[in-house]
Short mmCIF file of C-alpha atoms in Angstrom, two decimals:
data_model
loop_
_atom_site.label_atom_id
_atom_site.label_comp_id
_atom_site.label_asym_id
_atom_site.label_seq_id
_atom_site.Cartn_x
_atom_site.Cartn_y
_atom_site.Cartn_z
CA UNK A 1 117.16 83.06 153.73
CA UNK A 2 118.97 85.91 155.46
CA UNK A 3 121.86 83.58 156.39
CA UNK A 4 122.07 82.34 152.79
CA UNK A 5 122.32 85.88 151.39
CA UNK A 6 124.93 86.75 153.99
CA UNK A 7 127.00 83.66 153.02
CA UNK A 8 126.78 84.57 149.31
CA UNK A 9 127.82 88.16 150.02
CA UNK A 10 130.78 87.04 152.14
CA UNK A 11 131.96 84.62 149.39
CA UNK A 12 131.70 87.34 146.75
CA UNK A 13 133.65 89.75 148.94
CA UNK A 14 136.32 87.14 149.57
CA UNK A 15 136.66 86.17 145.90
CA UNK A 16 136.76 89.77 144.65
CA UNK A 17 139.46 90.75 147.12
CA UNK A 18 141.95 88.21 145.73
CA UNK A 19 143.96 89.62 142.82
CA UNK A 20 144.22 87.47 139.69
CA UNK A 21 147.40 85.46 139.25
CA UNK A 22 149.65 86.65 136.47
CA UNK A 23 152.24 84.66 134.60
CA UNK A 24 155.62 86.30 134.56
CA UNK A 25 158.65 85.44 132.53
CA UNK A 26 156.71 83.38 130.00
CA UNK A 27 157.02 84.43 126.38
CA UNK A 28 154.84 81.64 124.95
CA UNK A 29 151.14 82.14 124.49
CA UNK A 30 150.61 78.40 124.39
CA UNK A 31 153.15 75.67 125.02
CA UNK A 32 151.50 72.96 122.95
CA UNK A 33 152.28 72.42 119.30
CA UNK A 34 149.12 72.97 117.25
CA UNK A 35 147.82 72.35 113.75
CA UNK A 36 146.71 75.80 112.60
CA UNK A 37 145.71 75.15 108.98
CA UNK A 38 144.92 72.28 106.63
CA UNK A 39 143.49 72.45 103.13
CA UNK A 40 143.50 70.80 99.71
CA UNK A 41 144.81 72.83 96.79
CA UNK A 42 143.36 71.30 93.65
CA UNK A 43 144.98 71.46 90.24
CA UNK A 44 143.22 71.67 86.91
CA UNK A 45 142.91 67.89 87.09
CA UNK A 46 141.14 68.27 90.44
CA UNK A 47 141.75 65.31 92.73
CA UNK A 48 144.00 63.43 90.30
CA UNK A 49 146.99 65.55 91.24
CA UNK A 50 146.12 67.74 94.21
CA UNK A 51 148.35 69.21 96.91
CA UNK A 52 147.52 68.94 100.59
CA UNK A 53 148.73 71.80 102.77
CA UNK A 54 149.22 71.58 106.56
CA UNK A 55 150.56 74.27 108.90
CA UNK A 56 151.91 73.47 112.34
CA UNK A 57 152.81 76.03 115.03
CA UNK A 58 155.58 74.78 117.29
CA UNK A 59 154.98 75.22 121.03
CA UNK A 60 157.56 76.15 123.69
CA UNK A 61 160.05 73.35 122.93
CA UNK A 62 162.14 73.03 119.79
CA UNK A 63 161.01 70.28 117.41
CA UNK A 64 163.53 67.71 116.17
CA UNK A 65 161.34 65.18 114.33
CA UNK A 66 157.86 64.99 112.84
CA UNK A 67 155.79 62.00 111.78
CA UNK A 68 152.73 62.23 109.51
CA UNK A 69 150.42 59.21 109.15
CA UNK A 70 149.00 59.17 105.62
CA UNK A 71 145.35 58.10 105.43
CA UNK A 72 144.26 54.91 103.66
CA UNK A 73 143.25 55.60 100.07
CA UNK A 74 146.01 58.14 99.43
CA UNK A 75 149.27 57.31 97.72
CA UNK A 76 152.34 58.74 99.43
CA UNK A 77 152.95 62.17 97.87
CA UNK A 78 155.60 62.58 95.19
CA UNK A 79 157.11 65.74 96.69
CA UNK A 80 157.04 67.34 100.12
CA UNK A 81 158.00 70.99 100.60
CA UNK A 82 158.75 72.23 104.11
CA UNK A 83 158.92 75.97 104.70
CA UNK A 84 158.59 78.49 107.49
CA UNK A 85 155.68 80.91 107.29
CA UNK A 86 158.08 83.46 105.75
CA UNK A 87 158.63 81.10 102.81
CA UNK A 88 162.16 80.11 103.80
CA UNK A 89 162.84 76.41 103.14
CA UNK A 90 163.51 74.17 106.12
CA UNK A 91 166.16 71.46 105.70
CA UNK A 92 164.98 68.02 106.73
CA UNK A 93 165.66 64.41 105.88
CA UNK A 94 162.37 62.91 104.69
CA UNK A 95 161.81 59.17 104.66
CA UNK A 96 158.70 57.22 103.75
CA UNK A 97 157.79 53.78 105.02
CA UNK A 98 154.42 52.07 104.73
CA UNK A 99 151.88 54.90 105.35
CA UNK A 100 154.19 57.17 107.40
CA UNK A 101 156.22 60.21 106.42
CA UNK A 102 159.14 60.76 108.81
CA UNK A 103 160.98 64.09 108.90
CA UNK A 104 164.18 64.71 110.83
CA UNK A 105 165.13 68.37 110.83
CA UNK A 106 168.76 69.33 110.14
CA UNK A 107 168.47 71.98 112.86
CA UNK A 108 165.80 71.84 115.58
CA UNK A 109 162.83 74.04 114.69
CA UNK A 110 162.71 76.88 117.24
CA UNK A 111 159.69 77.43 119.50
CA UNK A 112 156.83 79.56 118.16
CA UNK A 113 157.81 78.85 114.53
CA UNK A 114 155.01 78.06 112.09
CA UNK A 115 155.95 75.31 109.64
CA UNK A 116 154.18 74.75 106.35
CA UNK A 117 154.05 71.30 104.74
CA UNK A 118 152.95 71.08 101.11
CA UNK A 119 152.35 67.48 100.05
CA UNK A 120 152.41 67.66 96.24
CA UNK A 121 151.09 65.15 93.75
CA UNK A 122 148.45 63.56 95.99
CA UNK A 123 146.67 60.73 94.23
CA UNK A 124 143.51 59.28 95.75
CA UNK A 125 141.91 55.88 95.29
CA UNK A 126 138.51 57.30 94.33
CA UNK A 127 136.92 60.43 92.97
CA UNK A 128 134.25 61.21 95.54
CA UNK A 129 133.88 64.00 98.07
CA UNK A 130 135.86 62.96 101.08
CA UNK A 131 137.55 64.20 104.22
CA UNK A 132 141.07 62.91 104.74
CA UNK A 133 142.59 62.68 108.22
CA UNK A 134 146.36 63.02 108.70
CA UNK A 135 147.68 62.25 112.19
CA UNK A 136 150.69 64.35 113.21
CA UNK A 137 153.08 63.61 116.05
CA UNK A 138 156.62 64.65 116.84
CA UNK A 139 159.62 64.62 119.13
CA UNK A 140 160.90 67.67 120.88
CA UNK A 141 164.59 68.21 121.55
CA UNK A 142 165.69 66.15 124.55
CA UNK A 143 162.77 63.70 124.49
CA UNK A 144 162.68 60.13 123.23
CA UNK A 145 158.93 59.67 122.83
CA UNK A 146 156.58 60.96 120.16
CA UNK A 147 153.93 63.43 121.29
CA UNK A 148 150.63 63.51 119.38
CA UNK A 149 149.94 66.99 117.96
CA UNK A 150 146.53 66.32 116.47
CA UNK A 151 144.69 65.41 113.32
CA UNK A 152 144.69 67.57 110.19
CA UNK A 153 141.39 67.35 108.29
CA UNK A 154 141.49 67.96 104.56
CA UNK A 155 138.29 68.10 102.52
CA UNK A 156 138.43 67.19 98.84
CA UNK A 157 135.67 67.74 96.31
CA UNK A 158 134.68 66.40 92.92
#
């Protein structure tokens, strides 16, 4: 028992004498692009003509393209507004094919920018409480493959 306590004390002394590593020169808190907000904004007609809102914070690499997979049971939205958190519009070419919304940005979106996507005129196939799952992925500047960013959950109510 005495040897065990001595070994524990020596390990604690060794661990506490090493100073913690510190990152230097890095200005990014996190380098992964993250979904930071998703919500349904219902109109007076409730789910007949709702808007789905998704916010995405860009990581440490500029974003050149974004792809949103639209869930089954939702018609592709009539209008898509893309803005920065400040409210400034972001220029992008938006194309729709099958159940995908593809966005190619006129200028790469700089790192640490928060983008807001407002999908207006959402029409659903039914009128029940449901959670919708949008899959987001994108391409950073200088890459040729799409990177999955995550799934935005949006709850709708009767």
